[in-house]
Amino acid sequence: LGTANPREYAGFAGIYEIPTRSPPVVLAIEADGGKLYRVVNDQRAELLPESPASFFATDSDLRIEFVRDPTGKVTEARVWQGGIERKAVRR
């Protein structure tokens, strides 16, 4: 288990879309009570930190790394699941 600052979690929260899937997969990230969650199809799972910007799901092999632009704003996420990496664009 890595460490991350829960005060940063609000910056990760939002809606991300993996446009390369058909239909596109929509991934919601929520910050709640000092924890980070991913929500897909109304199923919520806690994301635990690997590093300050990388997390893994507690219910699957999903890993997610949040990517910031030069101004520090999170604009996308890299998502790994089943050995496949996909780019998720923040809406």
PDB file of N, CA and C in Angstrom:
ATOM      1  N   LEU A   1       0.854  -1.188   0.000  1.00  0.00           N
ATOM      2  CA  LEU A   1       0.000   0.000   0.000  1.00  0.00           C
ATOM      3  C   LEU A   1       0.886   1.233   0.000  1.00  0.00           C
ATOM      4  N   GLY A   2       0.580   2.172  -0.882  1.00  0.00           N
ATOM      5  CA  GLY A   2       1.322   3.417  -0.952  1.00  0.00           C
ATOM      6  C   GLY A   2       0.650   4.490  -0.121  1.00  0.00           C
ATOM      7  N   THR A   3       1.097   5.708  -0.308  1.00  0.00           N
ATOM      8  CA  THR A   3       0.494   6.819   0.418  1.00  0.00           C
ATOM      9  C   THR A   3       0.029   7.883  -0.566  1.00  0.00           C
ATOM     10  N   ALA A   4      -1.056   8.515  -0.214  1.00  0.00           N
ATOM     11  CA  ALA A   4      -1.608   9.626  -0.986  1.00  0.00           C
ATOM     12  C   ALA A   4      -2.244  10.581   0.015  1.00  0.00           C
ATOM     13  N   ASN A   5      -2.386  11.818  -0.380  1.00  0.00           N
ATOM     14  CA  ASN A   5      -2.964  12.840   0.478  1.00  0.00           C
ATOM     15  C   ASN A   5      -4.469  12.931   0.217  1.00  0.00           C
ATOM     16  N   PRO A   6      -5.307  12.541   1.185  1.00  0.00           N
ATOM     17  CA  PRO A   6      -6.758  12.606   0.973  1.00  0.00           C
ATOM     18  C   PRO A   6      -7.270  13.997   0.594  1.00  0.00           C
ATOM     19  N   ARG A   7      -6.525  15.043   0.937  1.00  0.00           N
ATOM     20  CA  ARG A   7      -6.941  16.390   0.544  1.00  0.00           C
ATOM     21  C   ARG A   7      -6.851  16.595  -0.971  1.00  0.00           C
ATOM     22  N   GLU A   8      -6.088  15.734  -1.650  1.00  0.00           N
ATOM     23  CA  GLU A   8      -5.958  15.807  -3.106  1.00  0.00           C
ATOM     24  C   GLU A   8      -7.096  15.079  -3.826  1.00  0.00           C
ATOM     25  N   TYR A   9      -7.845  14.256  -3.119  1.00  0.00           N
ATOM     26  CA  TYR A   9      -8.845  13.396  -3.740  1.00  0.00           C
ATOM     27  C   TYR A   9      -9.924  14.168  -4.477  1.00  0.00           C
ATOM     28  N   ALA A  10     -10.310  15.323  -3.975  1.00  0.00           N
ATOM     29  CA  ALA A  10     -11.342  16.120  -4.654  1.00  0.00           C
ATOM     30  C   ALA A  10     -10.897  16.491  -6.067  1.00  0.00           C
ATOM     31  N   GLY A  11      -9.589  16.679  -6.261  1.00  0.00           N
ATOM     32  CA  GLY A  11      -9.066  16.990  -7.592  1.00  0.00           C
ATOM     33  C   GLY A  11      -9.138  15.821  -8.555  1.00  0.00           C
ATOM     34  N   PHE A  12      -9.215  14.597  -8.034  1.00  0.00           N
ATOM     35  CA  PHE A  12      -9.338  13.415  -8.875  1.00  0.00           C
ATOM     36  C   PHE A  12     -10.799  13.106  -9.209  1.00  0.00           C
ATOM     37  N   ALA A  13     -11.719  13.562  -8.348  1.00  0.00           N
ATOM     38  CA  ALA A  13     -13.142  13.249  -8.516  1.00  0.00           C
ATOM     39  C   ALA A  13     -13.672  13.836  -9.822  1.00  0.00           C
ATOM     40  N   GLY A  14     -14.512  13.062 -10.483  1.00  0.00           N
ATOM     41  CA  GLY A  14     -15.110  13.526 -11.731  1.00  0.00           C
ATOM     42  C   GLY A  14     -15.537  12.355 -12.587  1.00  0.00           C
ATOM     43  N   ILE A  15     -15.941  12.675 -13.803  1.00  0.00           N
ATOM     44  CA  ILE A  15     -16.399  11.672 -14.760  1.00  0.00           C
ATOM     45  C   ILE A  15     -15.325  11.515 -15.835  1.00  0.00           C
ATOM     46  N   TYR A  16     -14.957  10.266 -16.083  1.00  0.00           N
ATOM     47  CA  TYR A  16     -13.945   9.936 -17.087  1.00  0.00           C
ATOM     48  C   TYR A  16     -14.563   8.978 -18.097  1.00  0.00           C
ATOM     49  N   GLU A  17     -14.198   9.151 -19.360  1.00  0.00           N
ATOM     50  CA  GLU A  17     -14.753   8.306 -20.414  1.00  0.00           C
ATOM     51  C   GLU A  17     -13.630   7.631 -21.184  1.00  0.00           C
ATOM     52  N   ILE A  18     -13.786   6.324 -21.376  1.00  0.00           N
ATOM     53  CA  ILE A  18     -12.848   5.565 -22.206  1.00  0.00           C
ATOM     54  C   ILE A  18     -13.490   5.469 -23.584  1.00  0.00           C
ATOM     55  N   PRO A  19     -13.106   6.369 -24.507  1.00  0.00           N
ATOM     56  CA  PRO A  19     -13.799   6.449 -25.795  1.00  0.00           C
ATOM     57  C   PRO A  19     -13.466   5.304 -26.750  1.00  0.00           C
ATOM     58  N   THR A  20     -12.404   4.552 -26.484  1.00  0.00           N
ATOM     59  CA  THR A  20     -12.014   3.479 -27.404  1.00  0.00           C
ATOM     60  C   THR A  20     -12.862   2.228 -27.239  1.00  0.00           C
ATOM     61  N   ARG A  21     -13.688   2.190 -26.220  1.00  0.00           N
ATOM     62  CA  ARG A  21     -14.594   1.052 -26.033  1.00  0.00           C
ATOM     63  C   ARG A  21     -15.891   1.325 -26.777  1.00  0.00           C
ATOM     64  N   SER A  22     -16.592   0.286 -27.164  1.00  0.00           N
ATOM     65  CA  SER A  22     -17.866   0.455 -27.845  1.00  0.00           C
ATOM     66  C   SER A  22     -18.933  -0.374 -27.126  1.00  0.00           C
ATOM     67  N   PRO A  23     -19.895   0.263 -26.476  1.00  0.00           N
ATOM     68  CA  PRO A  23     -20.010   1.704 -26.287  1.00  0.00           C
ATOM     69  C   PRO A  23     -18.940   2.209 -25.322  1.00  0.00           C
ATOM     70  N   PRO A  24     -18.685   3.529 -25.330  1.00  0.00           N
ATOM     71  CA  PRO A  24     -17.688   4.075 -24.421  1.00  0.00           C
ATOM     72  C   PRO A  24     -18.020   3.750 -22.964  1.00  0.00           C
ATOM     73  N   VAL A  25     -16.998   3.467 -22.190  1.00  0.00           N
ATOM     74  CA  VAL A  25     -17.169   3.183 -20.769  1.00  0.00           C
ATOM     75  C   VAL A  25     -17.054   4.489 -20.001  1.00  0.00           C
ATOM     76  N   VAL A  26     -17.997   4.728 -19.116  1.00  0.00           N
ATOM     77  CA  VAL A  26     -17.979   5.921 -18.271  1.00  0.00           C
ATOM     78  C   VAL A  26     -17.607   5.482 -16.862  1.00  0.00           C
ATOM     79  N   LEU A  27     -16.606   6.131 -16.324  1.00  0.00           N
ATOM     80  CA  LEU A  27     -16.068   5.815 -15.013  1.00  0.00           C
ATOM     81  C   LEU A  27     -16.212   7.046 -14.134  1.00  0.00           C
ATOM     82  N   ALA A  28     -16.927   6.913 -13.038  1.00  0.00           N
ATOM     83  CA  ALA A  28     -17.091   8.030 -12.108  1.00  0.00           C
ATOM     84  C   ALA A  28     -16.136   7.817 -10.936  1.00  0.00           C
ATOM     85  N   ILE A  29     -15.442   8.868 -10.563  1.00  0.00           N
ATOM     86  CA  ILE A  29     -14.553   8.849  -9.408  1.00  0.00           C
ATOM     87  C   ILE A  29     -15.145   9.793  -8.372  1.00  0.00           C
ATOM     88  N   GLU A  30     -15.306   9.288  -7.155  1.00  0.00           N
ATOM     89  CA  GLU A  30     -15.882  10.087  -6.069  1.00  0.00           C
ATOM     90  C   GLU A  30     -14.916  10.160  -4.902  1.00  0.00           C
ATOM     91  N   ALA A  31     -14.851  11.331  -4.280  1.00  0.00           N
ATOM     92  CA  ALA A  31     -14.113  11.526  -3.041  1.00  0.00           C
ATOM     93  C   ALA A  31     -15.145  11.687  -1.936  1.00  0.00           C
ATOM     94  N   ASP A  32     -15.017  10.877  -0.886  1.00  0.00           N
ATOM     95  CA  ASP A  32     -16.018  10.892   0.175  1.00  0.00           C
ATOM     96  C   ASP A  32     -15.376  10.442   1.489  1.00  0.00           C
ATOM     97  N   GLY A  33     -15.434  11.283   2.505  1.00  0.00           N
ATOM     98  CA  GLY A  33     -14.956  10.907   3.825  1.00  0.00           C
ATOM     99  C   GLY A  33     -13.477  10.564   3.883  1.00  0.00           C
ATOM    100  N   GLY A  34     -12.657  11.262   3.092  1.00  0.00           N
ATOM    101  CA  GLY A  34     -11.226  11.000   3.102  1.00  0.00           C
ATOM    102  C   GLY A  34     -10.834   9.745   2.340  1.00  0.00           C
ATOM    103  N   LYS A  35     -11.763   9.222   1.535  1.00  0.00           N
ATOM    104  CA  LYS A  35     -11.482   8.041   0.720  1.00  0.00           C
ATOM    105  C   LYS A  35     -11.841   8.337  -0.724  1.00  0.00           C
ATOM    106  N   LEU A  36     -11.285   7.528  -1.629  1.00  0.00           N
ATOM    107  CA  LEU A  36     -11.546   7.678  -3.050  1.00  0.00           C
ATOM    108  C   LEU A  36     -12.254   6.419  -3.543  1.00  0.00           C
ATOM    109  N   TYR A  37     -13.270   6.615  -4.379  1.00  0.00           N
ATOM    110  CA  TYR A  37     -14.070   5.501  -4.887  1.00  0.00           C
ATOM    111  C   TYR A  37     -14.198   5.600  -6.395  1.00  0.00           C
ATOM    112  N   ARG A  38     -14.368   4.462  -7.051  1.00  0.00           N
ATOM    113  CA  ARG A  38     -14.751   4.443  -8.452  1.00  0.00           C
ATOM    114  C   ARG A  38     -16.143   3.834  -8.517  1.00  0.00           C
ATOM    115  N   VAL A  39     -16.945   4.397  -9.401  1.00  0.00           N
ATOM    116  CA  VAL A  39     -18.324   3.943  -9.545  1.00  0.00           C
ATOM    117  C   VAL A  39     -18.562   3.633 -11.017  1.00  0.00           C
ATOM    118  N   VAL A  40     -18.994   2.406 -11.305  1.00  0.00           N
ATOM    119  CA  VAL A  40     -19.364   1.994 -12.655  1.00  0.00           C
ATOM    120  C   VAL A  40     -20.671   1.229 -12.535  1.00  0.00           C
ATOM    121  N   ASN A  41     -21.651   1.643 -13.315  1.00  0.00           N
ATOM    122  CA  ASN A  41     -22.969   0.976 -13.295  1.00  0.00           C
ATOM    123  C   ASN A  41     -23.515   0.858 -11.867  1.00  0.00           C
ATOM    124  N   ASP A  42     -23.449   1.922 -11.108  1.00  0.00           N
ATOM    125  CA  ASP A  42     -23.957   1.998  -9.735  1.00  0.00           C
ATOM    126  C   ASP A  42     -23.230   1.081  -8.757  1.00  0.00           C
ATOM    127  N   GLN A  43     -22.082   0.535  -9.133  1.00  0.00           N
ATOM    128  CA  GLN A  43     -21.280  -0.270  -8.212  1.00  0.00           C
ATOM    129  C   GLN A  43     -20.096   0.564  -7.756  1.00  0.00           C
ATOM    130  N   ARG A  44     -19.962   0.701  -6.444  1.00  0.00           N
ATOM    131  CA  ARG A  44     -18.936   1.552  -5.850  1.00  0.00           C
ATOM    132  C   ARG A  44     -17.866   0.680  -5.197  1.00  0.00           C
ATOM    133  N   ALA A  45     -16.606   0.992  -5.469  1.00  0.00           N
ATOM    134  CA  ALA A  45     -15.488   0.269  -4.852  1.00  0.00           C
ATOM    135  C   ALA A  45     -14.432   1.277  -4.424  1.00  0.00           C
ATOM    136  N   GLU A  46     -13.859   1.042  -3.267  1.00  0.00           N
ATOM    137  CA  GLU A  46     -12.813   1.932  -2.775  1.00  0.00           C
ATOM    138  C   GLU A  46     -11.553   1.761  -3.607  1.00  0.00           C
ATOM    139  N   LEU A  47     -10.886   2.870  -3.846  1.00  0.00           N
ATOM    140  CA  LEU A  47      -9.593   2.876  -4.510  1.00  0.00           C
ATOM    141  C   LEU A  47      -8.527   3.116  -3.444  1.00  0.00           C
ATOM    142  N   LEU A  48      -7.558   2.236  -3.357  1.00  0.00           N
ATOM    143  CA  LEU A  48      -6.479   2.368  -2.384  1.00  0.00           C
ATOM    144  C   LEU A  48      -5.229   2.871  -3.091  1.00  0.00           C
ATOM    145  N   PRO A  49      -4.426   3.704  -2.406  1.00  0.00           N
ATOM    146  CA  PRO A  49      -3.269   4.318  -3.068  1.00  0.00           C
ATOM    147  C   PRO A  49      -2.093   3.363  -3.256  1.00  0.00           C
ATOM    148  N   GLU A  50      -1.449   3.498  -4.422  1.00  0.00           N
ATOM    149  CA  GLU A  50      -0.151   2.887  -4.692  1.00  0.00           C
ATOM    150  C   GLU A  50       0.928   3.949  -4.603  1.00  0.00           C
ATOM    151  N   SER A  51       0.548   5.167  -4.989  1.00  0.00           N
ATOM    152  CA  SER A  51       1.424   6.339  -4.969  1.00  0.00           C
ATOM    153  C   SER A  51       0.509   7.553  -4.874  1.00  0.00           C
ATOM    154  N   PRO A  52       1.042   8.769  -4.828  1.00  0.00           N
ATOM    155  CA  PRO A  52       0.162   9.938  -4.710  1.00  0.00           C
ATOM    156  C   PRO A  52      -0.899  10.084  -5.802  1.00  0.00           C
ATOM    157  N   ALA A  53      -0.657   9.544  -7.005  1.00  0.00           N
ATOM    158  CA  ALA A  53      -1.628   9.693  -8.093  1.00  0.00           C
ATOM    159  C   ALA A  53      -2.077   8.363  -8.691  1.00  0.00           C
ATOM    160  N   SER A  54      -1.638   7.238  -8.132  1.00  0.00           N
ATOM    161  CA  SER A  54      -2.005   5.916  -8.646  1.00  0.00           C
ATOM    162  C   SER A  54      -2.748   5.125  -7.582  1.00  0.00           C
ATOM    163  N   PHE A  55      -3.819   4.443  -8.017  1.00  0.00           N
ATOM    164  CA  PHE A  55      -4.692   3.727  -7.091  1.00  0.00           C
ATOM    165  C   PHE A  55      -5.086   2.383  -7.682  1.00  0.00           C
ATOM    166  N   PHE A  56      -5.545   1.480  -6.832  1.00  0.00           N
ATOM    167  CA  PHE A  56      -6.080   0.209  -7.296  1.00  0.00           C
ATOM    168  C   PHE A  56      -7.412  -0.044  -6.616  1.00  0.00           C
ATOM    169  N   ALA A  57      -8.303  -0.751  -7.326  1.00  0.00           N
ATOM    170  CA  ALA A  57      -9.638  -1.048  -6.815  1.00  0.00           C
ATOM    171  C   ALA A  57      -9.573  -2.231  -5.862  1.00  0.00           C
ATOM    172  N   THR A  58     -10.461  -2.230  -4.892  1.00  0.00           N
ATOM    173  CA  THR A  58     -10.507  -3.314  -3.910  1.00  0.00           C
ATOM    174  C   THR A  58     -11.334  -4.501  -4.389  1.00  0.00           C
ATOM    175  N   ASP A  59     -12.052  -4.344  -5.507  1.00  0.00           N
ATOM    176  CA  ASP A  59     -12.953  -5.413  -5.957  1.00  0.00           C
ATOM    177  C   ASP A  59     -12.594  -6.016  -7.311  1.00  0.00           C
ATOM    178  N   SER A  60     -11.491  -5.573  -7.909  1.00  0.00           N
ATOM    179  CA  SER A  60     -11.120  -6.067  -9.236  1.00  0.00           C
ATOM    180  C   SER A  60      -9.630  -5.797  -9.464  1.00  0.00           C
ATOM    181  N   ASP A  61      -9.151  -6.124 -10.662  1.00  0.00           N
ATOM    182  CA  ASP A  61      -7.749  -5.860 -10.986  1.00  0.00           C
ATOM    183  C   ASP A  61      -7.543  -4.479 -11.603  1.00  0.00           C
ATOM    184  N   LEU A  62      -8.492  -3.583 -11.441  1.00  0.00           N
ATOM    185  CA  LEU A  62      -8.412  -2.231 -11.992  1.00  0.00           C
ATOM    186  C   LEU A  62      -7.352  -1.414 -11.266  1.00  0.00           C
ATOM    187  N   ARG A  63      -6.513  -0.755 -12.062  1.00  0.00           N
ATOM    188  CA  ARG A  63      -5.561   0.231 -11.563  1.00  0.00           C
ATOM    189  C   ARG A  63      -5.804   1.516 -12.330  1.00  0.00           C
ATOM    190  N   ILE A  64      -5.613   2.639 -11.657  1.00  0.00           N
ATOM    191  CA  ILE A  64      -5.845   3.932 -12.299  1.00  0.00           C
ATOM    192  C   ILE A  64      -4.777   4.923 -11.850  1.00  0.00           C
ATOM    193  N   GLU A  65      -4.258   5.663 -12.821  1.00  0.00           N
ATOM    194  CA  GLU A  65      -3.289   6.719 -12.532  1.00  0.00           C
ATOM    195  C   GLU A  65      -3.838   8.021 -13.099  1.00  0.00           C
ATOM    196  N   PHE A  66      -3.958   9.023 -12.256  1.00  0.00           N
ATOM    197  CA  PHE A  66      -4.480  10.321 -12.674  1.00  0.00           C
ATOM    198  C   PHE A  66      -3.344  11.148 -13.251  1.00  0.00           C
ATOM    199  N   VAL A  67      -3.628  11.808 -14.392  1.00  0.00           N
ATOM    200  CA  VAL A  67      -2.622  12.566 -15.127  1.00  0.00           C
ATOM    201  C   VAL A  67      -2.985  14.042 -15.071  1.00  0.00           C
ATOM    202  N   ARG A  68      -2.005  14.850 -14.697  1.00  0.00           N
ATOM    203  CA  ARG A  68      -2.210  16.308 -14.596  1.00  0.00           C
ATOM    204  C   ARG A  68      -1.602  17.018 -15.804  1.00  0.00           C
ATOM    205  N   ASP A  69      -2.211  18.150 -16.170  1.00  0.00           N
ATOM    206  CA  ASP A  69      -1.631  18.988 -17.216  1.00  0.00           C
ATOM    207  C   ASP A  69      -0.568  19.888 -16.577  1.00  0.00           C
ATOM    208  N   PRO A  70       0.122  20.718 -17.356  1.00  0.00           N
ATOM    209  CA  PRO A  70       1.184  21.564 -16.788  1.00  0.00           C
ATOM    210  C   PRO A  70       0.719  22.525 -15.689  1.00  0.00           C
ATOM    211  N   THR A  71      -0.590  22.831 -15.638  1.00  0.00           N
ATOM    212  CA  THR A  71      -1.097  23.734 -14.599  1.00  0.00           C
ATOM    213  C   THR A  71      -1.463  22.988 -13.318  1.00  0.00           C
ATOM    214  N   GLY A  72      -1.400  21.649 -13.354  1.00  0.00           N
ATOM    215  CA  GLY A  72      -1.721  20.857 -12.175  1.00  0.00           C
ATOM    216  C   GLY A  72      -3.132  20.299 -12.147  1.00  0.00           C
ATOM    217  N   LYS A  73      -3.929  20.606 -13.159  1.00  0.00           N
ATOM    218  CA  LYS A  73      -5.303  20.112 -13.227  1.00  0.00           C
ATOM    219  C   LYS A  73      -5.318  18.682 -13.776  1.00  0.00           C
ATOM    220  N   VAL A  74      -6.120  17.817 -13.159  1.00  0.00           N
ATOM    221  CA  VAL A  74      -6.265  16.450 -13.649  1.00  0.00           C
ATOM    222  C   VAL A  74      -7.133  16.484 -14.901  1.00  0.00           C
ATOM    223  N   THR A  75      -6.586  15.987 -16.011  1.00  0.00           N
ATOM    224  CA  THR A  75      -7.293  16.045 -17.290  1.00  0.00           C
ATOM    225  C   THR A  75      -7.644  14.670 -17.851  1.00  0.00           C
ATOM    226  N   GLU A  76      -6.973  13.634 -17.358  1.00  0.00           N
ATOM    227  CA  GLU A  76      -7.240  12.285 -17.844  1.00  0.00           C
ATOM    228  C   GLU A  76      -6.734  11.280 -16.829  1.00  0.00           C
ATOM    229  N   ALA A  77      -7.015  10.039 -17.116  1.00  0.00           N
ATOM    230  CA  ALA A  77      -6.527   8.949 -16.280  1.00  0.00           C
ATOM    231  C   ALA A  77      -6.083   7.821 -17.186  1.00  0.00           C
ATOM    232  N   ARG A  78      -5.060   7.126 -16.754  1.00  0.00           N
ATOM    233  CA  ARG A  78      -4.654   5.894 -17.421  1.00  0.00           C
ATOM    234  C   ARG A  78      -5.233   4.762 -16.598  1.00  0.00           C
ATOM    235  N   VAL A  79      -5.951   3.883 -17.277  1.00  0.00           N
ATOM    236  CA  VAL A  79      -6.672   2.805 -16.595  1.00  0.00           C
ATOM    237  C   VAL A  79      -6.139   1.470 -17.106  1.00  0.00           C
ATOM    238  N   TRP A  80      -5.787   0.584 -16.183  1.00  0.00           N
ATOM    239  CA  TRP A  80      -5.347  -0.765 -16.533  1.00  0.00           C
ATOM    240  C   TRP A  80      -6.337  -1.756 -15.953  1.00  0.00           C
ATOM    241  N   GLN A  81      -6.760  -2.695 -16.780  1.00  0.00           N
ATOM    242  CA  GLN A  81      -7.606  -3.786 -16.306  1.00  0.00           C
ATOM    243  C   GLN A  81      -7.435  -4.953 -17.266  1.00  0.00           C
ATOM    244  N   GLY A  82      -7.277  -6.126 -16.695  1.00  0.00           N
ATOM    245  CA  GLY A  82      -7.074  -7.311 -17.522  1.00  0.00           C
ATOM    246  C   GLY A  82      -5.819  -7.231 -18.365  1.00  0.00           C
ATOM    247  N   GLY A  83      -4.810  -6.510 -17.881  1.00  0.00           N
ATOM    248  CA  GLY A  83      -3.552  -6.385 -18.605  1.00  0.00           C
ATOM    249  C   GLY A  83      -3.584  -5.397 -19.758  1.00  0.00           C
ATOM    250  N   ILE A  84      -4.690  -4.678 -19.906  1.00  0.00           N
ATOM    251  CA  ILE A  84      -4.829  -3.714 -21.012  1.00  0.00           C
ATOM    252  C   ILE A  84      -4.862  -2.295 -20.443  1.00  0.00           C
ATOM    253  N   GLU A  85      -4.073  -1.408 -21.054  1.00  0.00           N
ATOM    254  CA  GLU A  85      -4.069   0.003 -20.653  1.00  0.00           C
ATOM    255  C   GLU A  85      -4.958   0.792 -21.585  1.00  0.00           C
ATOM    256  N   ARG A  86      -5.787   1.662 -20.994  1.00  0.00           N
ATOM    257  CA  ARG A  86      -6.647   2.539 -21.767  1.00  0.00           C
ATOM    258  C   ARG A  86      -6.568   3.958 -21.216  1.00  0.00           C
ATOM    259  N   LYS A  87      -6.783   4.904 -22.078  1.00  0.00           N
ATOM    260  CA  LYS A  87      -6.823   6.301 -21.676  1.00  0.00           C
ATOM    261  C   LYS A  87      -8.269   6.707 -21.418  1.00  0.00           C
ATOM    262  N   ALA A  88      -8.514   7.323 -20.269  1.00  0.00           N
ATOM    263  CA  ALA A  88      -9.845   7.814 -19.918  1.00  0.00           C
ATOM    264  C   ALA A  88      -9.787   9.334 -19.870  1.00  0.00           C
ATOM    265  N   VAL A  89     -10.586   9.971 -20.687  1.00  0.00           N
ATOM    266  CA  VAL A  89     -10.595  11.432 -20.799  1.00  0.00           C
ATOM    267  C   VAL A  89     -11.592  12.000 -19.790  1.00  0.00           C
ATOM    268  N   ARG A  90     -11.165  13.014 -19.062  1.00  0.00           N
ATOM    269  CA  ARG A  90     -12.060  13.655 -18.091  1.00  0.00           C
ATOM    270  C   ARG A  90     -13.051  14.530 -18.829  1.00  0.00           C
ATOM    271  N   ARG A  91     -14.305  14.392 -18.465  1.00  0.00           N
ATOM    272  CA  ARG A  91     -15.349  15.228 -19.087  1.00  0.00           C
ATOM    273  C   ARG A  91     -15.376  16.599 -18.472  1.00  0.00           C
TER     274      ARG A  91
END
